[in-house]
Amino acid sequence: IVVGVLTFLITFCGCVGSLRENICLLQTFSVCLTIIFLLQLAAGVLGFVFSDKARGKVSEIINGAIVHYRDDLDLQNLIDFGQKEFSCCGGVSYKDWSQNMYFNCTATNPSRERCSVPFSCCLHHADQAVINTMCGHGMQARGYLEASAFIHTNGCIDKLVNWTHSNLFLLGGITLGLALPQLVGIVLAQLLINQIRDQIKLQLYNQQHRADPWY
């Protein structure tokens, strides 16, 4: 909602400012775009320079998502999609799912999913028509070698980092594609502001000379 409101206000300033030739609205539009562009640039530079801290933050986000896996259906679908797409399970390993209260592997856990992992961790065969949602049952109690015959044992953090490194040009192109419209908007807003100011100066000049009795 907040992002939607901010987007509406910024585009409103740009649209109405250009239609009404209002310098104040155009300046607001230009300044907002500049701030957004600089924040994106700073985030990219900081993410590259402090890659270790960025990795730690990603780990924290993924672990938090694991803890709240059953609390939010949208989050659950997102995690399942990520684990299936990247062929991974958990943060560092599949045993990270023990952080979730339903999948926790302690003997006192009364959940039927104790020591299990989500079905999105499971290995799927091409000829498998129906997904077995209980395929991850009891996998945390097994060793890496034994569990690897049934599920993906590698964590999603390393897979995500490796995917990012192998797709740097793609990510750079997407970032550039998002930044170019902002730069164009800033330049066009400044050009329009300069044109409006020139028109105001010309009008003032004409009014002064018309008021001159010798004109």
PDB file of C-alpha atoms in Angstrom:
ATOM      1  CA  ILE A   1       0.000   0.000   0.000  1.00  0.00           C
ATOM      2  CA  VAL A   2       2.804   2.401   0.934  1.00  0.00           C
ATOM      3  CA  VAL A   3       4.672   1.714  -2.325  1.00  0.00           C
ATOM      4  CA  GLY A   4       1.449   2.143  -4.299  1.00  0.00           C
ATOM      5  CA  VAL A   5       0.673   5.480  -2.623  1.00  0.00           C
ATOM      6  CA  LEU A   6       4.220   6.774  -3.208  1.00  0.00           C
ATOM      7  CA  THR A   7       4.122   5.672  -6.852  1.00  0.00           C
ATOM      8  CA  PHE A   8       0.771   7.410  -7.333  1.00  0.00           C
ATOM      9  CA  LEU A   9       2.002  10.651  -5.737  1.00  0.00           C
ATOM     10  CA  ILE A  10       5.208  10.729  -7.798  1.00  0.00           C
ATOM     11  CA  THR A  11       3.443  10.004 -11.101  1.00  0.00           C
ATOM     12  CA  PHE A  12       0.699  12.496 -10.168  1.00  0.00           C
ATOM     13  CA  CYS A  13       3.305  15.220  -9.693  1.00  0.00           C
ATOM     14  CA  GLY A  14       4.924  14.385 -13.024  1.00  0.00           C
ATOM     15  CA  CYS A  15       1.667  14.118 -14.979  1.00  0.00           C
ATOM     16  CA  VAL A  16      -0.145  17.162 -13.572  1.00  0.00           C
ATOM     17  CA  GLY A  17       3.077  19.178 -13.451  1.00  0.00           C
ATOM     18  CA  SER A  18       3.704  18.641 -17.166  1.00  0.00           C
ATOM     19  CA  LEU A  19       0.065  19.252 -18.156  1.00  0.00           C
ATOM     20  CA  ARG A  20      -0.287  22.435 -16.071  1.00  0.00           C
ATOM     21  CA  GLU A  21       3.365  23.452 -16.571  1.00  0.00           C
ATOM     22  CA  ASN A  22       3.752  23.708 -12.810  1.00  0.00           C
ATOM     23  CA  ILE A  23       7.418  24.097 -11.859  1.00  0.00           C
ATOM     24  CA  CYS A  24       6.841  23.082  -8.220  1.00  0.00           C
ATOM     25  CA  LEU A  25       5.233  19.732  -9.135  1.00  0.00           C
ATOM     26  CA  LEU A  26       7.859  19.036 -11.786  1.00  0.00           C
ATOM     27  CA  GLN A  27      10.659  19.768  -9.333  1.00  0.00           C
ATOM     28  CA  THR A  28       9.050  17.414  -6.796  1.00  0.00           C
ATOM     29  CA  PHE A  29       8.783  14.708  -9.480  1.00  0.00           C
ATOM     30  CA  SER A  30      12.416  15.183 -10.521  1.00  0.00           C
ATOM     31  CA  VAL A  31      13.749  15.201  -6.945  1.00  0.00           C
ATOM     32  CA  CYS A  32      11.793  12.051  -6.011  1.00  0.00           C
ATOM     33  CA  LEU A  33      13.093  10.174  -9.067  1.00  0.00           C
ATOM     34  CA  THR A  34      16.638  11.303  -8.286  1.00  0.00           C
ATOM     35  CA  ILE A  35      16.374  10.088  -4.682  1.00  0.00           C
ATOM     36  CA  ILE A  36      14.986   6.701  -5.809  1.00  0.00           C
ATOM     37  CA  PHE A  37      17.756   6.335  -8.397  1.00  0.00           C
ATOM     38  CA  LEU A  38      20.479   7.200  -5.863  1.00  0.00           C
ATOM     39  CA  LEU A  39      19.011   4.750  -3.317  1.00  0.00           C
ATOM     40  CA  GLN A  40      19.019   1.977  -5.926  1.00  0.00           C
ATOM     41  CA  LEU A  41      22.589   2.823  -6.891  1.00  0.00           C
ATOM     42  CA  ALA A  42      23.695   2.877  -3.243  1.00  0.00           C
ATOM     43  CA  ALA A  43      21.961  -0.459  -2.558  1.00  0.00           C
ATOM     44  CA  GLY A  44      23.723  -2.051  -5.535  1.00  0.00           C
ATOM     45  CA  VAL A  45      27.145  -0.731  -4.523  1.00  0.00           C
ATOM     46  CA  LEU A  46      26.701  -1.675  -0.850  1.00  0.00           C
ATOM     47  CA  GLY A  47      25.435  -5.127  -1.808  1.00  0.00           C
ATOM     48  CA  PHE A  48      28.544  -5.666  -3.943  1.00  0.00           C
ATOM     49  CA  VAL A  49      31.024  -4.234  -1.419  1.00  0.00           C
ATOM     50  CA  PHE A  50      29.484  -5.897   1.629  1.00  0.00           C
ATOM     51  CA  SER A  51      28.593  -9.183  -0.064  1.00  0.00           C
ATOM     52  CA  ASP A  52      29.301 -11.169   3.122  1.00  0.00           C
ATOM     53  CA  LYS A  53      26.859  -9.068   5.132  1.00  0.00           C
ATOM     54  CA  ALA A  54      24.349  -9.313   2.289  1.00  0.00           C
ATOM     55  CA  ARG A  55      24.704 -13.096   2.407  1.00  0.00           C
ATOM     56  CA  GLY A  56      24.113 -12.984   6.170  1.00  0.00           C
ATOM     57  CA  LYS A  57      20.984 -10.895   5.642  1.00  0.00           C
ATOM     58  CA  VAL A  58      19.712 -13.359   3.022  1.00  0.00           C
ATOM     59  CA  SER A  59      20.355 -16.212   5.476  1.00  0.00           C
ATOM     60  CA  GLU A  60      18.410 -14.339   8.147  1.00  0.00           C
ATOM     61  CA  ILE A  61      15.468 -13.773   5.780  1.00  0.00           C
ATOM     62  CA  ILE A  62      15.384 -17.413   4.653  1.00  0.00           C
ATOM     63  CA  ASN A  63      15.593 -18.720   8.227  1.00  0.00           C
ATOM     64  CA  GLY A  64      12.781 -16.371   9.241  1.00  0.00           C
ATOM     65  CA  ALA A  65      10.701 -17.650   6.317  1.00  0.00           C
ATOM     66  CA  ILE A  66      11.344 -21.251   7.417  1.00  0.00           C
ATOM     67  CA  VAL A  67      10.138 -20.464  10.953  1.00  0.00           C
ATOM     68  CA  HIS A  68       6.885 -18.921   9.648  1.00  0.00           C
ATOM     69  CA  TYR A  69       6.359 -21.426   6.811  1.00  0.00           C
ATOM     70  CA  ARG A  70       2.950 -22.628   8.025  1.00  0.00           C
ATOM     71  CA  ASP A  71       1.787 -19.203   9.222  1.00  0.00           C
ATOM     72  CA  ASP A  72       1.319 -17.595   5.810  1.00  0.00           C
ATOM     73  CA  LEU A  73       0.010 -19.390   2.716  1.00  0.00           C
ATOM     74  CA  ASP A  74       1.625 -16.886   0.328  1.00  0.00           C
ATOM     75  CA  LEU A  75       4.987 -17.312   2.054  1.00  0.00           C
ATOM     76  CA  GLN A  76       4.556 -21.078   1.941  1.00  0.00           C
ATOM     77  CA  ASN A  77       3.881 -21.022  -1.804  1.00  0.00           C
ATOM     78  CA  LEU A  78       6.875 -18.723  -2.354  1.00  0.00           C
ATOM     79  CA  ILE A  79       9.234 -21.033  -0.445  1.00  0.00           C
ATOM     80  CA  ASP A  80       7.906 -24.104  -2.256  1.00  0.00           C
ATOM     81  CA  PHE A  81       8.378 -22.365  -5.600  1.00  0.00           C
ATOM     82  CA  GLY A  82      11.958 -21.353  -4.718  1.00  0.00           C
ATOM     83  CA  GLN A  83      12.925 -24.820  -3.480  1.00  0.00           C
ATOM     84  CA  LYS A  84      11.531 -26.470  -6.607  1.00  0.00           C
ATOM     85  CA  GLU A  85      13.107 -23.942  -8.993  1.00  0.00           C
ATOM     86  CA  PHE A  86      16.568 -24.024  -7.381  1.00  0.00           C
ATOM     87  CA  SER A  87      16.410 -27.727  -6.457  1.00  0.00           C
ATOM     88  CA  CYS A  88      17.326 -26.977  -2.839  1.00  0.00           C
ATOM     89  CA  CYS A  89      16.007 -27.498   0.655  1.00  0.00           C
ATOM     90  CA  GLY A  90      16.286 -25.200   3.672  1.00  0.00           C
ATOM     91  CA  GLY A  91      18.843 -22.444   4.202  1.00  0.00           C
ATOM     92  CA  VAL A  92      22.216 -24.141   4.574  1.00  0.00           C
ATOM     93  CA  SER A  93      20.883 -27.714   4.474  1.00  0.00           C
ATOM     94  CA  TYR A  94      17.628 -29.655   4.688  1.00  0.00           C
ATOM     95  CA  LYS A  95      18.052 -29.936   8.485  1.00  0.00           C
ATOM     96  CA  ASP A  96      17.323 -26.205   8.826  1.00  0.00           C
ATOM     97  CA  TRP A  97      13.656 -27.169   8.673  1.00  0.00           C
ATOM     98  CA  SER A  98      14.006 -28.258  12.302  1.00  0.00           C
ATOM     99  CA  GLN A  99      13.680 -24.528  13.131  1.00  0.00           C
ATOM    100  CA  ASN A 100       9.993 -24.784  12.225  1.00  0.00           C
ATOM    101  CA  MET A 101       7.744 -25.864  15.094  1.00  0.00           C
ATOM    102  CA  TYR A 102       5.894 -28.370  12.898  1.00  0.00           C
ATOM    103  CA  PHE A 103       9.030 -29.947  11.378  1.00  0.00           C
ATOM    104  CA  ASN A 104      11.105 -29.758  14.573  1.00  0.00           C
ATOM    105  CA  CYS A 105      12.979 -33.007  15.167  1.00  0.00           C
ATOM    106  CA  THR A 106      12.897 -33.062  18.980  1.00  0.00           C
ATOM    107  CA  ALA A 107      11.275 -36.058  20.666  1.00  0.00           C
ATOM    108  CA  THR A 108       8.766 -33.813  22.474  1.00  0.00           C
ATOM    109  CA  ASN A 109       7.303 -32.456  19.236  1.00  0.00           C
ATOM    110  CA  PRO A 110       3.754 -33.887  18.889  1.00  0.00           C
ATOM    111  CA  SER A 111       3.372 -32.823  15.237  1.00  0.00           C
ATOM    112  CA  ARG A 112       2.757 -35.490  12.599  1.00  0.00           C
ATOM    113  CA  GLU A 113       5.339 -33.684  10.465  1.00  0.00           C
ATOM    114  CA  ARG A 114       8.099 -34.137  13.052  1.00  0.00           C
ATOM    115  CA  CYS A 115      11.526 -34.574  11.423  1.00  0.00           C
ATOM    116  CA  SER A 116       9.999 -34.025   7.969  1.00  0.00           C
ATOM    117  CA  VAL A 117      10.658 -31.496   5.189  1.00  0.00           C
ATOM    118  CA  PRO A 118       8.170 -29.893   2.753  1.00  0.00           C
ATOM    119  CA  PHE A 119       7.271 -31.825  -0.390  1.00  0.00           C
ATOM    120  CA  SER A 120       9.020 -29.142  -2.477  1.00  0.00           C
ATOM    121  CA  CYS A 121      12.345 -30.567  -1.239  1.00  0.00           C
ATOM    122  CA  CYS A 122      11.642 -33.955  -2.810  1.00  0.00           C
ATOM    123  CA  LEU A 123      13.182 -35.312  -5.987  1.00  0.00           C
ATOM    124  CA  HIS A 124      10.544 -35.596  -8.698  1.00  0.00           C
ATOM    125  CA  HIS A 125      10.687 -37.944 -11.635  1.00  0.00           C
ATOM    126  CA  ALA A 126       9.542 -36.822 -15.075  1.00  0.00           C
ATOM    127  CA  ASP A 127       7.011 -39.665 -15.321  1.00  0.00           C
ATOM    128  CA  GLN A 128       5.498 -38.862 -11.915  1.00  0.00           C
ATOM    129  CA  ALA A 129       1.934 -37.670 -12.553  1.00  0.00           C
ATOM    130  CA  VAL A 130       0.779 -37.154  -8.952  1.00  0.00           C
ATOM    131  CA  ILE A 131       2.931 -35.349  -6.357  1.00  0.00           C
ATOM    132  CA  ASN A 132       3.383 -37.233  -3.107  1.00  0.00           C
ATOM    133  CA  THR A 133       3.050 -34.497  -0.468  1.00  0.00           C
ATOM    134  CA  MET A 134       4.344 -36.881   2.236  1.00  0.00           C
ATOM    135  CA  CYS A 135       7.583 -37.697   0.406  1.00  0.00           C
ATOM    136  CA  GLY A 136       9.627 -35.650   2.887  1.00  0.00           C
ATOM    137  CA  HIS A 137       8.377 -37.530   5.947  1.00  0.00           C
ATOM    138  CA  GLY A 138      11.158 -38.324   8.452  1.00  0.00           C
ATOM    139  CA  MET A 139      13.968 -37.107   6.169  1.00  0.00           C
ATOM    140  CA  GLN A 140      15.696 -34.994   8.832  1.00  0.00           C
ATOM    141  CA  ALA A 141      16.346 -38.146  10.847  1.00  0.00           C
ATOM    142  CA  ARG A 142      18.354 -39.584   7.935  1.00  0.00           C
ATOM    143  CA  GLY A 143      21.945 -38.802   7.022  1.00  0.00           C
ATOM    144  CA  TYR A 144      22.933 -36.695   4.011  1.00  0.00           C
ATOM    145  CA  LEU A 145      23.790 -39.675   1.823  1.00  0.00           C
ATOM    146  CA  GLU A 146      20.625 -41.585   2.653  1.00  0.00           C
ATOM    147  CA  ALA A 147      18.361 -38.532   2.374  1.00  0.00           C
ATOM    148  CA  SER A 148      19.892 -37.452  -0.963  1.00  0.00           C
ATOM    149  CA  ALA A 149      18.181 -40.424  -2.632  1.00  0.00           C
ATOM    150  CA  PHE A 150      14.801 -38.872  -1.840  1.00  0.00           C
ATOM    151  CA  ILE A 151      15.232 -35.101  -1.384  1.00  0.00           C
ATOM    152  CA  HIS A 152      17.525 -32.193  -2.262  1.00  0.00           C
ATOM    153  CA  THR A 153      19.974 -31.915   0.619  1.00  0.00           C
ATOM    154  CA  ASN A 154      21.774 -28.728  -0.481  1.00  0.00           C
ATOM    155  CA  GLY A 155      20.612 -25.439   1.011  1.00  0.00           C
ATOM    156  CA  CYS A 156      19.028 -22.613  -0.968  1.00  0.00           C
ATOM    157  CA  ILE A 157      21.493 -19.920   0.146  1.00  0.00           C
ATOM    158  CA  ASP A 158      24.437 -21.352  -1.809  1.00  0.00           C
ATOM    159  CA  LYS A 159      22.195 -22.092  -4.787  1.00  0.00           C
ATOM    160  CA  LEU A 160      20.891 -18.515  -4.758  1.00  0.00           C
ATOM    161  CA  VAL A 161      24.411 -17.051  -4.490  1.00  0.00           C
ATOM    162  CA  ASN A 162      25.683 -19.253  -7.319  1.00  0.00           C
ATOM    163  CA  TRP A 163      22.693 -18.319  -9.481  1.00  0.00           C
ATOM    164  CA  THR A 164      23.341 -14.616  -8.824  1.00  0.00           C
ATOM    165  CA  HIS A 165      27.030 -14.936  -9.778  1.00  0.00           C
ATOM    166  CA  SER A 166      26.205 -16.825 -12.970  1.00  0.00           C
ATOM    167  CA  ASN A 167      23.535 -14.293 -13.992  1.00  0.00           C
ATOM    168  CA  LEU A 168      25.343 -11.026 -13.203  1.00  0.00           C
ATOM    169  CA  PHE A 169      24.962  -9.728 -16.770  1.00  0.00           C
ATOM    170  CA  LEU A 170      21.238 -10.519 -16.745  1.00  0.00           C
ATOM    171  CA  LEU A 171      20.746  -8.802 -13.383  1.00  0.00           C
ATOM    172  CA  GLY A 172      22.840  -5.858 -14.566  1.00  0.00           C
ATOM    173  CA  GLY A 173      20.702  -5.560 -17.702  1.00  0.00           C
ATOM    174  CA  ILE A 174      17.495  -5.633 -15.678  1.00  0.00           C
ATOM    175  CA  THR A 175      18.878  -2.993 -13.305  1.00  0.00           C
ATOM    176  CA  LEU A 176      19.924  -0.816 -16.233  1.00  0.00           C
ATOM    177  CA  GLY A 177      16.509  -1.278 -17.832  1.00  0.00           C
ATOM    178  CA  LEU A 178      14.851  -0.070 -14.618  1.00  0.00           C
ATOM    179  CA  ALA A 179      17.250   2.854 -14.187  1.00  0.00           C
ATOM    180  CA  LEU A 180      17.073   4.242 -17.750  1.00  0.00           C
ATOM    181  CA  PRO A 181      13.371   5.319 -17.609  1.00  0.00           C
ATOM    182  CA  GLN A 182      14.102   7.093 -14.326  1.00  0.00           C
ATOM    183  CA  LEU A 183      17.046   8.961 -15.849  1.00  0.00           C
ATOM    184  CA  VAL A 184      14.953   9.864 -18.902  1.00  0.00           C
ATOM    185  CA  GLY A 185      12.175  11.117 -16.632  1.00  0.00           C
ATOM    186  CA  ILE A 186      14.624  13.268 -14.647  1.00  0.00           C
ATOM    187  CA  VAL A 187      16.179  14.765 -17.807  1.00  0.00           C
ATOM    188  CA  LEU A 188      12.813  15.461 -19.466  1.00  0.00           C
ATOM    189  CA  ALA A 189      11.459  17.064 -16.293  1.00  0.00           C
ATOM    190  CA  GLN A 190      14.476  19.366 -16.060  1.00  0.00           C
ATOM    191  CA  LEU A 191      14.195  20.289 -19.756  1.00  0.00           C
ATOM    192  CA  LEU A 192      10.523  21.139 -19.342  1.00  0.00           C
ATOM    193  CA  ILE A 193      11.293  23.202 -16.228  1.00  0.00           C
ATOM    194  CA  ASN A 194      13.920  25.182 -18.158  1.00  0.00           C
ATOM    195  CA  GLN A 195      11.487  25.761 -21.038  1.00  0.00           C
ATOM    196  CA  ILE A 196       8.784  26.997 -18.646  1.00  0.00           C
ATOM    197  CA  ARG A 197      11.251  29.375 -16.979  1.00  0.00           C
ATOM    198  CA  ASP A 198      12.353  30.703 -20.364  1.00  0.00           C
ATOM    199  CA  GLN A 199       8.696  31.321 -21.291  1.00  0.00           C
ATOM    200  CA  ILE A 200       8.119  33.148 -17.983  1.00  0.00           C
ATOM    201  CA  LYS A 201      11.187  35.330 -18.586  1.00  0.00           C
ATOM    202  CA  LEU A 202      10.008  36.089 -22.110  1.00  0.00           C
ATOM    203  CA  GLN A 203       6.527  37.047 -20.892  1.00  0.00           C
ATOM    204  CA  LEU A 204       7.963  39.319 -18.182  1.00  0.00           C
ATOM    205  CA  TYR A 205      10.271  40.901 -20.746  1.00  0.00           C
ATOM    206  CA  ASN A 206       7.358  41.584 -23.116  1.00  0.00           C
ATOM    207  CA  GLN A 207       5.211  43.019 -20.317  1.00  0.00           C
ATOM    208  CA  GLN A 208       7.972  45.393 -19.214  1.00  0.00           C
ATOM    209  CA  HIS A 209       8.528  46.689 -22.739  1.00  0.00           C
ATOM    210  CA  ARG A 210       4.806  47.115 -23.371  1.00  0.00           C
ATOM    211  CA  ALA A 211       4.539  49.238 -20.219  1.00  0.00           C
ATOM    212  CA  ASP A 212       7.327  51.475 -21.550  1.00  0.00           C
ATOM    213  CA  PRO A 213       5.740  54.689 -23.036  1.00  0.00           C
ATOM    214  CA  TRP A 214       8.495  54.790 -25.668  1.00  0.00           C
ATOM    215  CA  TYR A 215       7.692  51.215 -26.793  1.00  0.00           C
TER     216      TYR A 215
END
